[in-house]
Amino acid sequence: MDPIRRSLLGQLARLSAGAAMVPLSSVASAGINDQPVRREGDPNKRYGMLIDLRQCIGCQACTVSCHIENDAPLGNFRTVVSQFEVEQEGTGEVATFMLPRLCNHCDNPPCVPVCPVQATYQRQDGIVVVDSDRCVGCAYCVNACPYDARFINEKTQTADKCTFCAHRLEAGLLPACVESCVGGARIIGDMRDPESEISRLMDQHRDELMVLQPEKGTLPQVFYLGMDEHFTHRPDAEPGIWDVINEAGKELGYEFGH
Amino acid sequence: MSLVTEVVVPRYGIAWYPWAVQYFFLMALSYTTLWIAAPGIILGKKNWLATSRLALLACVSTTLVAPVALLADLHQPLRFWHFYAHPTPWSWMSIGSFLLPLHLVCTVLLAWLAWRPALKARSQAGDGWFSRIAGWLAWGNWQAPRAAMVLVGLAALTSSLGMMIYTGAEVAIVKGRPLWHTVWLPPMFVATGTIGACGLILLLNRISGMRQADTNRQMLAIMVGACVVAGFIALTWFLDGANAVSGSVAAALDSISQSDAWRNTAMEGGIAGVLLAALAFLARRTPGRRRAFGWVLGLLALHVAWMFRWVVLMDVQTVARNSAGFHDYHIAFGSYGLTGVIGIFGLWLTALLLIELFVPWREASLDPQRDAPPPTDASPTTGASASNASVSAASQGAPRHG
């Protein structure tokens, strides 16, 4: 849980050090592959998401509503719920594990400094966005993201990713995935506001929260409650999905993207 | 203990296409062939001149074609100007976008200065269109001082170092792909690039008909050295990470233990590398063997250099980061796949043939004042006329054109 603590401490430090330090820190961050200065967005906010896995039933309503809201091409997803079948070896008992995935809007996002034209940038409220009018489609950010949260949108031929539905947040609405979640598993909010639901839940469950691949140093800002540590990394699992083939060895069932 | 089966998972495609392999391959050949050209063309070492001429041809042709491959790997190639409208000094790719044109200009300028005396000589030869085009390419009858060539050469060497550093760092800083994120990858790019450059020059030495014995000897010697260095880098990379639980070596061992394809790749790579080193070591011992097997080793060396980049850039992208197993990647036939690969090789061949046709590259000179009147002749106006004989006499190749 160190990265979470570090990120929280970092945010506290940023709050306490105040705005006066911001210009200084931006001058200091001129090294190659360092984080550039954040721009746009509300500097007084830091959006984050908490996903209560105990509430997730794997219905993919978030996947579908996001897909419709953001007009992603078939086969590409800004968010998706990975599902695993877990069989207890001794008893043969089977359980299902759900893992909603989306952009982690990291505090140290590896996708941002690699962008050669500053089309990908982090807003002051922490949301990582892509300017699709500027993006050259080099796909460097797609490779740089350890969470596979990015893809090249074949309609726009530019990098595409979850934006926490920034356009909806700005209109006072919840992101499509949060709005459609039947179990209320996804909670989004301003983590700098101590009264926000996400702040309260994070205070309450501080020691149980986990993030994906914490050792990468990306400081993800999507926190999971009810997470099994095995699933914070690439799962040690049977890749069942690829077995859907017909007698001729042709893959069935995955028509997307062709 | 429990068994986990992945039930629902999205399909993640690859983000960099085979164009990227072509770019990294050609660019590595570009900067390493420049280094091989340097002793003869820039430093004026006489017994390297023949090798330098071949290396310069290799360097210019690869430098001209590499940016095309890079441009093609962008999903929005017409937006390339955004690189220059939004300079981003903290991004290695942006740094590269400024280094690349600099490198291209420096190497083409260097080659032009080296080829000018022969171009001027050909323009006087009365060979119809070939002479006329040679005259246009020479762009006047003036003489550049030797110092200009040395300066341009040094600038080209500096830009080539920039290209070497940026192409390595661009890939090695990607933490998201553990197999790339190692300090041993950039030196390995250089070592395999040098192996490929020697191979290319050996091959050009044969198919151009130059058949320089010195070139065979020099290239095989460097190739053996580069193989030894590559072996040491591979060994150090392995020992450096053999006991680590994560990192590039652990990721590589994971892939090898989980996938037949990766096992085969590792075997093939290992065998090709060791075979090349052993054959190069054996072939370089006698002039007869060097003459007979030089070009075969050249082809094998190019194969090793290209395959290394294919495995690093394409195969590594098939290693899943957030799902079980490996992504399915079969090279497509269209321009994102096979046609692109073949197209770039075709373009490269075209560049080579155009240079062959219109530039007397076999007579490249380390002295841009080749055609200057001898010191005893005080007349400044007889510049170009005396050149033909002196150039031909100094040339170790078989001058021909068309």
XYZ file of C-alpha atoms in Angstrom:
660
model
C 0.000 0.000 0.000
C 3.027 2.266 -0.029
C 2.212 3.954 -3.314
C -1.217 4.935 -2.029
C 0.248 6.387 1.117
C 2.848 8.155 -0.933
C 0.263 9.576 -3.266
C -1.906 10.732 -0.399
C 1.088 12.273 1.314
C 2.023 13.836 -1.987
C -1.395 15.363 -2.308
C -1.341 16.603 1.257
C 2.069 18.088 0.648
C 0.801 19.773 -2.467
C -2.108 21.218 -0.556
C 0.001 22.455 2.307
C 2.916 23.722 0.247
C 0.419 25.801 -1.581
C 0.200 27.235 -5.024
C 3.415 29.244 -4.591
C 5.502 26.114 -5.031
C 3.834 25.033 -8.263
C 5.789 27.290 -10.656
C 9.076 26.295 -9.004
C 8.371 22.596 -9.325
C 7.450 23.027 -12.971
C 10.775 24.707 -13.728
C 12.605 21.891 -11.987
C 10.838 19.221 -14.024
C 12.645 19.859 -17.286
C 14.495 16.521 -17.529
C 13.887 14.041 -20.316
C 10.885 11.814 -19.603
C 9.920 13.872 -16.555
C 6.317 14.906 -16.062
C 5.505 18.180 -17.800
C 3.440 20.925 -16.197
C -0.252 20.130 -15.841
C -2.624 22.410 -17.678
C -6.352 23.174 -17.786
C -8.858 21.780 -15.323
C -9.601 22.965 -11.806
C -6.371 23.164 -9.759
C -8.355 22.840 -6.551
C -9.653 19.389 -7.412
C -8.128 15.945 -7.770
C -10.473 13.438 -9.296
C -10.088 9.792 -8.403
C -12.194 6.672 -8.454
C -12.830 4.007 -5.875
C -14.198 0.698 -7.120
C -15.896 -1.449 -4.529
C -15.373 -4.908 -6.007
C -17.758 -6.371 -3.447
C -20.569 -4.576 -5.248
C -19.569 -5.484 -8.810
C -21.649 -8.225 -10.433
C -19.857 -8.160 -13.801
C -22.924 -7.050 -15.741
C -20.798 -4.913 -18.100
C -23.356 -2.099 -17.932
C -20.382 0.253 -17.454
C -18.672 -1.200 -20.524
C -21.743 -0.722 -22.671
C -22.725 2.723 -21.412
C -19.138 3.965 -21.823
C -19.032 2.537 -25.301
C -22.200 4.388 -26.255
C -21.332 7.618 -24.471
C -17.850 7.863 -25.953
C -18.492 6.277 -29.341
C -15.558 3.876 -29.150
C -15.021 1.602 -32.150
C -16.191 -2.002 -31.864
C -13.613 -4.122 -30.093
C -11.950 -1.222 -28.260
C -12.944 -0.283 -24.744
C -12.245 2.680 -22.515
C -13.460 0.566 -19.641
C -14.219 -3.113 -19.392
C -14.811 -5.641 -16.646
C -12.355 -8.537 -16.827
C -13.919 -11.681 -15.450
C -12.195 -14.710 -14.043
C -13.397 -18.095 -12.926
C -11.561 -19.145 -9.786
C -11.675 -22.800 -8.836
C -10.630 -23.914 -5.380
C -8.194 -26.730 -6.082
C -9.143 -28.921 -3.138
C -12.899 -28.597 -3.141
C -13.578 -27.780 -6.796
C -15.749 -24.893 -5.686
C -16.020 -22.188 -8.306
C -16.269 -18.461 -7.753
C -16.172 -15.541 -10.166
C -13.894 -12.547 -9.774
C -14.690 -9.250 -11.490
C -12.110 -6.608 -12.219
C -13.303 -3.360 -13.798
C -10.445 -1.747 -15.706
C -10.092 1.806 -16.908
C -7.467 4.536 -17.095
C -5.936 4.985 -13.650
C -5.347 8.724 -14.151
C -2.036 8.114 -12.421
C -0.272 10.787 -10.433
C 2.877 9.864 -12.342
C 1.345 8.896 -15.691
C 3.953 7.224 -17.941
C 1.869 8.034 -21.036
C 2.198 11.816 -20.658
C 5.929 12.596 -20.898
C 6.443 10.243 -23.852
C 3.959 12.127 -26.071
C 6.098 13.910 -28.682
C 3.570 16.665 -29.424
C 1.985 17.235 -25.976
C -1.328 15.948 -27.289
C -1.638 13.807 -24.172
C -1.553 15.869 -21.035
C -2.650 15.805 -17.440
C -5.101 18.410 -16.298
C -4.663 20.143 -12.969
C -7.563 18.122 -11.621
C -5.548 14.967 -12.371
C -7.526 13.784 -15.394
C -5.314 12.550 -18.232
C -6.744 13.512 -21.614
C -5.804 13.384 -25.299
C -6.188 16.269 -27.720
C -7.246 14.261 -30.742
C -6.743 17.248 -33.047
C -3.092 17.360 -32.127
C -2.337 13.638 -31.698
C -0.159 12.244 -34.517
C -1.072 8.625 -33.738
C 2.479 7.495 -32.972
C 1.066 5.090 -30.357
C 4.029 5.695 -28.039
C 1.563 6.340 -25.189
C -0.281 3.086 -25.968
C 2.944 1.174 -25.415
C 3.919 3.289 -22.408
C 0.728 2.572 -20.437
C 1.265 -0.576 -18.356
C -2.502 -0.940 -17.894
C -3.455 -1.215 -21.585
C -5.856 1.639 -20.921
C -5.125 3.235 -24.280
C -5.760 2.214 -27.836
C -5.604 3.743 -31.278
C -9.151 4.642 -32.274
C -9.539 3.404 -35.818
C -12.151 6.058 -36.593
C -10.005 9.000 -35.558
C -6.614 7.271 -36.006
C -5.516 8.894 -32.768
C -4.912 7.718 -29.205
C -8.082 7.164 -27.218
C -8.705 6.523 -23.544
C -10.995 7.012 -20.569
C -11.313 10.662 -19.571
C -13.402 10.034 -16.428
C -16.074 11.458 -18.801
C -14.601 14.921 -18.219
C -17.262 16.414 -20.484
C -19.956 15.034 -18.197
C -18.157 16.034 -14.978
C -17.950 19.588 -16.282
C -21.698 19.534 -16.906
C -22.307 18.369 -13.353
C -23.047 14.786 -14.392
C -21.456 11.530 -13.335
C -19.340 9.518 -15.788
C -21.384 7.063 -17.866
C -19.863 4.043 -16.117
C -20.647 5.417 -12.660
C -24.155 6.451 -13.663
C -24.980 3.014 -15.066
C -23.388 0.862 -12.375
C -26.240 -1.173 -10.908
C -24.391 -2.054 -7.719
C -23.032 1.435 -7.103
C -19.571 -0.089 -7.182
C -17.889 2.884 -8.828
C -17.466 6.032 -6.794
C -15.876 9.078 -8.399
C -15.137 12.337 -6.703
C -12.758 15.060 -5.662
C -10.197 13.542 -3.319
C -9.154 17.008 -2.125
C -12.594 17.607 -0.736
C -12.590 15.893 2.681
C -16.397 15.813 2.605
C -16.681 13.967 -0.705
C -17.906 10.386 -0.666
C -14.652 9.113 -2.118
C -12.616 10.895 0.576
C -14.780 9.445 3.305
C -14.590 5.923 1.871
C -10.835 6.206 1.445
C -10.447 7.304 5.047
C -12.640 4.468 6.188
C -10.880 1.731 4.164
C -7.374 3.142 3.878
C -5.625 -0.127 4.767
C -7.752 -2.280 2.470
C -7.387 -0.265 -0.702
C -5.210 -1.607 -3.500
C -4.080 -0.270 -6.843
C -2.930 -2.091 -9.978
C 0.796 -2.742 -10.458
C 1.906 -0.430 -7.642
C 5.586 -1.297 -8.171
C 5.565 0.535 -11.512
C 5.646 3.821 -9.619
C 2.766 5.256 -11.630
C 0.699 6.118 -8.527
C -2.699 5.049 -9.889
C -5.684 7.041 -8.701
C -8.239 4.286 -9.232
C -8.457 2.418 -5.943
C -9.952 -1.025 -5.466
C -11.785 -2.146 -2.382
C -12.264 -5.886 -1.848
C -9.332 -6.671 -4.141
C -7.359 -9.912 -4.082
C -3.656 -9.141 -4.355
C -3.184 -11.827 -7.032
C -5.200 -9.730 -9.434
C -3.228 -6.505 -9.025
C -0.817 -7.922 -11.615
C -1.101 -9.841 -14.840
C -3.229 -12.807 -13.757
C -1.645 -16.216 -13.545
C -4.596 -17.725 -15.382
C -5.631 -19.935 -18.244
C -6.370 -17.766 -21.263
C -9.786 -19.318 -21.795
C -11.089 -16.829 -24.280
C -8.739 -17.842 -27.076
C -10.054 -21.395 -27.066
C -13.251 -20.398 -28.843
C -12.430 -21.886 -32.225
C -14.377 -24.044 -34.675
C -13.350 -27.460 -36.096
C -11.245 -25.807 -38.767
C -9.255 -24.013 -36.079
C -10.851 -20.692 -36.969
C -11.521 -18.459 -34.024
C -15.170 -17.902 -33.224
C -16.892 -15.562 -30.878
C -14.581 -12.631 -31.245
C -15.907 -10.756 -34.201
C -14.824 -7.341 -32.968
C -12.248 -5.342 -34.800
C -12.258 -7.346 -38.008
C -4.254 -22.950 -4.259
C -6.743 -22.283 -6.944
C -7.076 -22.448 -10.709
C -7.956 -19.262 -12.476
C -9.539 -19.103 -15.914
C -9.908 -15.876 -17.783
C -13.493 -15.661 -18.999
C -13.989 -12.152 -20.315
C -11.087 -10.048 -21.448
C -10.702 -7.495 -24.235
C -8.450 -8.107 -27.196
C -5.434 -5.824 -27.130
C -3.834 -5.203 -30.508
C -0.285 -4.130 -31.194
C 0.372 -0.404 -31.346
C 3.601 -0.212 -33.318
C 3.502 -1.912 -36.702
C 6.276 -3.594 -38.729
C 7.119 -0.141 -40.096
C 8.802 0.475 -36.752
C 11.044 -2.563 -37.279
C 12.035 -1.201 -40.678
C 12.808 2.216 -39.196
C 14.926 0.885 -36.330
C 16.687 -1.509 -38.715
C 17.501 1.106 -41.359
C 18.433 3.752 -38.821
C 20.813 1.409 -37.010
C 22.421 0.594 -40.349
C 22.568 4.313 -41.108
C 24.546 5.351 -38.049
C 26.788 2.280 -37.953
C 27.674 2.476 -41.667
C 28.536 6.138 -41.132
C 31.019 5.106 -38.455
C 32.483 2.537 -40.860
C 32.730 5.220 -43.557
C 34.429 7.641 -41.176
C 38.047 6.345 -41.228
C 38.277 6.612 -45.015
C 36.061 9.565 -45.869
C 36.410 11.787 -42.824
C 39.744 10.828 -41.284
C 41.458 10.169 -44.611
C 42.759 6.668 -43.908
C 43.815 5.387 -47.330
C 43.354 1.638 -46.819
C 39.756 2.269 -45.672
C 38.767 4.238 -48.749
C 37.191 1.346 -50.663
C 35.250 0.235 -47.575
C 34.239 3.822 -46.896
C 32.798 4.196 -50.389
C 30.589 1.137 -49.876
C 29.698 2.272 -46.367
C 28.751 5.715 -47.636
C 26.425 4.214 -50.235
C 24.837 2.052 -47.520
C 24.589 5.031 -45.173
C 22.951 7.418 -47.639
C 20.456 4.854 -48.941
C 19.345 3.768 -45.452
C 19.215 7.353 -44.163
C 16.975 8.385 -47.045
C 14.518 5.519 -46.638
C 14.338 5.235 -42.814
C 12.236 8.404 -42.303
C 9.652 7.074 -44.774
C 9.191 3.988 -42.606
C 8.911 6.156 -39.502
C 6.327 8.386 -41.120
C 4.332 5.354 -42.201
C 4.211 4.078 -38.616
C 2.273 7.182 -37.570
C -1.478 6.726 -37.744
C -1.723 10.365 -38.835
C 1.301 10.733 -41.108
C 0.155 14.062 -42.544
C 0.334 15.533 -39.053
C 4.115 15.054 -38.913
C 4.480 18.832 -38.809
C 2.974 18.783 -35.306
C 6.375 17.501 -34.157
C 7.855 20.847 -35.167
C 4.894 23.002 -34.183
C 4.918 21.582 -30.626
C 8.519 20.844 -29.649
C 8.576 18.681 -26.528
C 12.078 18.474 -25.078
C 11.078 15.954 -22.386
C 9.935 13.337 -24.934
C 12.594 11.144 -26.517
C 10.478 10.809 -29.634
C 10.263 14.575 -30.010
C 14.021 14.891 -29.528
C 14.401 12.257 -32.229
C 12.144 14.183 -34.580
C 14.632 17.050 -34.464
C 17.731 14.842 -34.633
C 16.472 12.845 -37.618
C 16.384 15.659 -40.226
C 19.706 16.948 -38.884
C 21.230 13.510 -39.334
C 19.735 13.180 -42.792
C 21.068 16.563 -43.922
C 24.539 15.905 -42.462
C 24.954 12.469 -44.038
C 23.589 13.494 -47.437
C 25.800 16.603 -47.392
C 28.833 14.513 -46.485
C 28.134 12.044 -49.283
C 27.532 14.864 -51.718
C 30.881 16.449 -50.881
C 32.578 13.069 -51.248
C 30.835 12.346 -54.547
C 31.213 15.810 -56.089
C 34.664 15.386 -57.665
C 33.471 12.258 -59.466
C 30.173 13.941 -60.378
C 32.071 16.870 -61.853
C 34.322 14.495 -63.740
C 31.331 12.649 -65.139
C 29.635 15.881 -66.118
C 32.646 16.526 -68.391
C 32.617 13.013 -69.831
C 30.085 13.675 -72.595
C 27.870 10.789 -71.617
C 24.548 12.343 -72.625
C 21.925 12.505 -69.906
C 24.160 10.888 -67.299
C 26.658 13.698 -67.672
C 23.956 16.327 -67.621
C 22.413 14.909 -64.419
C 25.875 14.559 -62.887
C 26.390 18.252 -63.649
C 23.123 19.167 -61.931
C 23.958 17.025 -58.919
C 27.444 18.535 -58.642
C 25.779 21.953 -58.574
C 28.520 24.024 -60.095
C 32.171 23.617 -60.585
C 33.364 25.148 -57.343
C 35.592 23.304 -54.950
C 34.873 22.704 -51.307
C 37.841 22.790 -48.985
C 38.802 19.519 -47.319
C 38.103 21.198 -43.988
C 34.425 21.601 -44.942
C 34.169 17.896 -45.505
C 35.829 17.103 -42.207
C 33.509 19.525 -40.445
C 30.384 18.091 -42.093
C 31.729 14.623 -41.315
C 32.161 15.487 -37.656
C 28.666 16.984 -37.583
C 27.326 13.778 -39.150
C 29.180 11.688 -36.571
C 27.703 13.817 -33.797
C 24.186 13.486 -35.211
C 24.719 9.736 -35.595
C 25.558 9.523 -31.889
C 22.331 11.397 -31.206
C 20.397 8.926 -33.336
C 22.049 6.023 -31.537
C 21.181 7.404 -28.120
C 17.619 8.423 -28.940
C 16.578 5.229 -30.726
C 17.849 3.208 -27.775
C 16.450 5.425 -25.032
C 13.056 5.790 -26.718
C 12.415 2.079 -26.287
C 14.348 1.436 -23.084
C 12.467 4.015 -20.993
C 9.111 2.269 -21.516
C 8.440 0.818 -18.074
C 5.116 -0.513 -19.294
C 6.951 -3.199 -21.269
C 9.408 -4.908 -18.905
C 11.205 -6.588 -21.809
C 12.144 -3.173 -23.191
C 12.877 -1.518 -19.891
C 16.530 -2.446 -19.523
C 19.756 -0.493 -19.928
C 21.152 -3.406 -21.938
C 18.761 -2.920 -24.835
C 20.341 0.254 -26.337
C 23.882 -1.238 -26.453
C 22.400 -4.379 -27.988
C 20.775 -2.241 -30.704
C 24.212 -0.784 -31.451
C 26.002 -4.158 -31.446
C 23.441 -5.848 -33.707
C 23.344 -2.714 -35.865
C 27.121 -2.960 -36.337
C 26.785 -6.637 -37.229
C 24.132 -5.727 -39.807
C 26.204 -2.842 -41.198
C 29.205 -5.122 -41.748
C 26.883 -7.615 -43.407
C 25.388 -4.996 -45.683
C 28.818 -3.743 -46.756
C 30.001 -7.319 -47.419
C 26.912 -7.878 -49.535
C 27.284 -4.587 -51.420
C 30.965 -5.364 -51.968
C 29.923 -8.492 -53.808
C 26.858 -7.386 -55.755
C 28.338 -4.052 -56.796
C 31.186 -5.947 -58.397
C 33.780 -4.052 -56.351
C 34.955 -7.245 -54.637
C 37.523 -5.474 -52.510
C 39.645 -7.953 -50.580
C 40.463 -5.301 -47.958
C 36.777 -4.637 -47.377
C 36.031 -8.312 -46.795
C 38.876 -8.512 -44.294
C 37.949 -5.322 -42.464
C 34.225 -6.056 -42.282
C 34.662 -9.626 -41.061
C 37.060 -8.416 -38.388
C 34.565 -5.809 -37.151
C 31.732 -8.316 -37.393
C 33.555 -10.831 -35.211
C 34.270 -8.054 -32.719
C 30.617 -6.928 -32.741
C 29.459 -10.547 -32.244
C 31.740 -10.877 -29.225
C 30.457 -7.578 -27.821
C 26.829 -8.628 -28.440
C 27.548 -11.911 -26.655
C 28.980 -10.078 -23.669
C 26.010 -7.694 -23.561
C 23.571 -10.619 -23.678
C 25.474 -12.416 -20.930
C 25.671 -9.319 -18.724
C 21.969 -8.591 -19.267
C 21.168 -12.137 -18.203
C 23.452 -12.172 -15.161
C 22.282 -8.704 -14.180
C 18.685 -9.873 -13.887
C 18.905 -13.637 -13.456
C 18.034 -13.489 -9.769
C 15.526 -10.657 -9.920
C 11.841 -11.442 -9.444
C 10.782 -8.776 -11.882
C 12.393 -6.864 -14.707
C 13.321 -7.692 -18.263
C 15.154 -10.985 -17.610
C 12.325 -12.289 -15.428
C 9.811 -11.261 -18.101
C 11.883 -12.993 -20.770
C 12.165 -16.202 -18.730
C 8.418 -16.045 -18.080
C 7.677 -15.772 -21.784
C 10.066 -18.593 -22.618
C 8.603 -20.870 -19.982
C 5.013 -20.159 -21.053
C 5.147 -20.044 -24.813
C 6.404 -22.416 -27.492
C 6.720 -19.521 -29.909
C 9.037 -17.677 -27.523
C 11.057 -20.850 -26.892
C 11.530 -21.222 -30.641
C 12.426 -17.566 -30.999
C 15.028 -17.806 -28.242
C 16.493 -20.937 -29.831
C 16.555 -19.415 -33.301
C 18.091 -16.186 -32.056
C 20.730 -18.011 -30.043
C 21.626 -20.371 -32.877
C 21.727 -17.619 -35.522
C 23.954 -15.458 -33.315
C 26.387 -18.222 -32.386
C 26.439 -19.558 -35.961
C 27.180 -16.093 -37.328
C 29.984 -15.501 -34.840
C 31.515 -18.928 -35.507
C 31.247 -18.667 -39.290
C 32.585 -15.114 -39.312
C 35.508 -16.221 -37.145
C 36.279 -19.139 -39.467
C 35.715 -17.245 -42.710
C 37.928 -14.324 -41.824
C 41.056 -16.472 -41.518
C 41.962 -16.826 -45.215
C 41.421 -14.459 -48.175
C 39.885 -17.279 -50.227
C 37.232 -17.988 -47.640
C 36.551 -14.290 -47.173
C 35.997 -13.913 -50.907
C 33.805 -16.999 -51.159
C 31.669 -16.611 -48.031
C 31.711 -12.864 -47.341
C 28.352 -12.151 -48.953
C 26.690 -15.242 -47.425
C 27.775 -14.056 -43.992
C 26.543 -10.622 -44.986
C 23.064 -11.976 -45.571
C 23.123 -13.912 -42.307
C 24.284 -10.784 -40.453
C 21.462 -8.703 -41.941
C 19.049 -11.450 -40.925
C 20.324 -11.362 -37.339
C 20.123 -7.557 -37.153
C 16.605 -7.465 -38.614
C 15.239 -10.398 -36.606
C 16.554 -8.904 -33.377
C 14.481 -5.804 -34.051
C 11.464 -7.856 -35.098
C 11.546 -9.839 -31.865
C 12.151 -6.776 -29.701
C 9.572 -4.520 -31.320
C 6.873 -6.869 -32.616
C 7.047 -10.043 -30.538
C 7.383 -8.141 -27.264
C 4.133 -6.352 -28.023
C 2.366 -9.717 -28.053
C 3.295 -10.355 -24.414
C 0.074 -9.567 -22.567
C 0.313 -7.071 -19.737
C -3.103 -7.396 -18.188
C -4.471 -10.649 -19.486
C -3.312 -14.246 -19.468
C -1.406 -15.786 -22.350
C -0.133 -13.959 -25.406
C -1.869 -11.715 -27.891
C -2.469 -13.177 -31.269
C -0.411 -11.362 -33.851
C -0.189 -12.564 -37.399
C 1.439 -10.248 -39.830
C -1.281 -8.844 -42.060
C -0.843 -8.801 -45.804
C -1.722 -5.134 -46.263
C 0.235 -1.961 -45.747
C 0.212 -2.424 -41.944
C 2.081 -5.694 -42.448
C 3.799 -7.570 -45.209
C 3.238 -5.025 -47.968
C 4.756 -2.371 -45.729
C 7.831 -4.484 -44.997
C 8.354 -5.390 -48.646
C 7.535 -1.847 -49.732
C 10.257 -0.358 -47.569
C 12.805 -2.894 -48.824
C 11.663 -2.053 -52.361
C 12.107 1.637 -51.707
C 15.561 0.981 -50.321
C 16.491 -1.023 -53.416
C 15.166 1.823 -55.552
C 17.298 4.334 -53.669
C 20.358 2.102 -54.162
C 19.656 1.694 -57.866
C 19.063 5.412 -58.408
C 22.367 6.213 -56.719
C 24.032 3.473 -58.763
C 22.562 4.941 -61.924
C 23.258 8.622 -61.432
C 26.119 8.883 -58.966
C 29.636 7.547 -59.527
C 29.770 6.486 -55.867
C 32.622 4.048 -56.519
C 34.858 7.052 -57.017
C 33.875 8.866 -53.838
C 36.819 10.901 -52.724
C 38.000 11.931 -49.325
C 39.312 15.107 -50.871
C 36.652 17.407 -52.312
C 39.466 19.214 -54.167
C 40.410 16.085 -56.089
C 39.892 17.826 -59.340
C 41.874 20.874 -58.336
C 44.873 21.633 -60.453
C 48.134 20.255 -59.114
C 50.063 22.787 -57.020
C 52.612 23.351 -59.783
C 49.880 24.494 -62.159
C 49.126 28.087 -61.243
C 46.110 28.483 -63.479
C 42.920 28.626 -61.401
C 40.611 28.119 -64.380
C 41.558 24.595 -65.442
C 39.853 23.171 -62.411
C 37.576 20.440 -63.607
C 39.332 19.241 -66.706
C 42.251 17.402 -65.169
C 40.115 15.493 -62.796
C 39.048 12.463 -64.745
C 42.379 10.742 -64.934
C 43.333 11.368 -61.351
C 40.006 10.166 -60.033
C 40.095 7.016 -62.104
C 43.653 6.288 -61.163
C 42.879 6.556 -57.493
C 39.719 4.545 -57.760
C 40.054 0.967 -56.699
C 36.710 0.061 -58.135
C 35.559 -0.581 -61.645
C 34.036 2.713 -62.769
C 30.866 2.236 -64.693
C 27.492 3.760 -64.888
C 24.136 3.331 -66.458
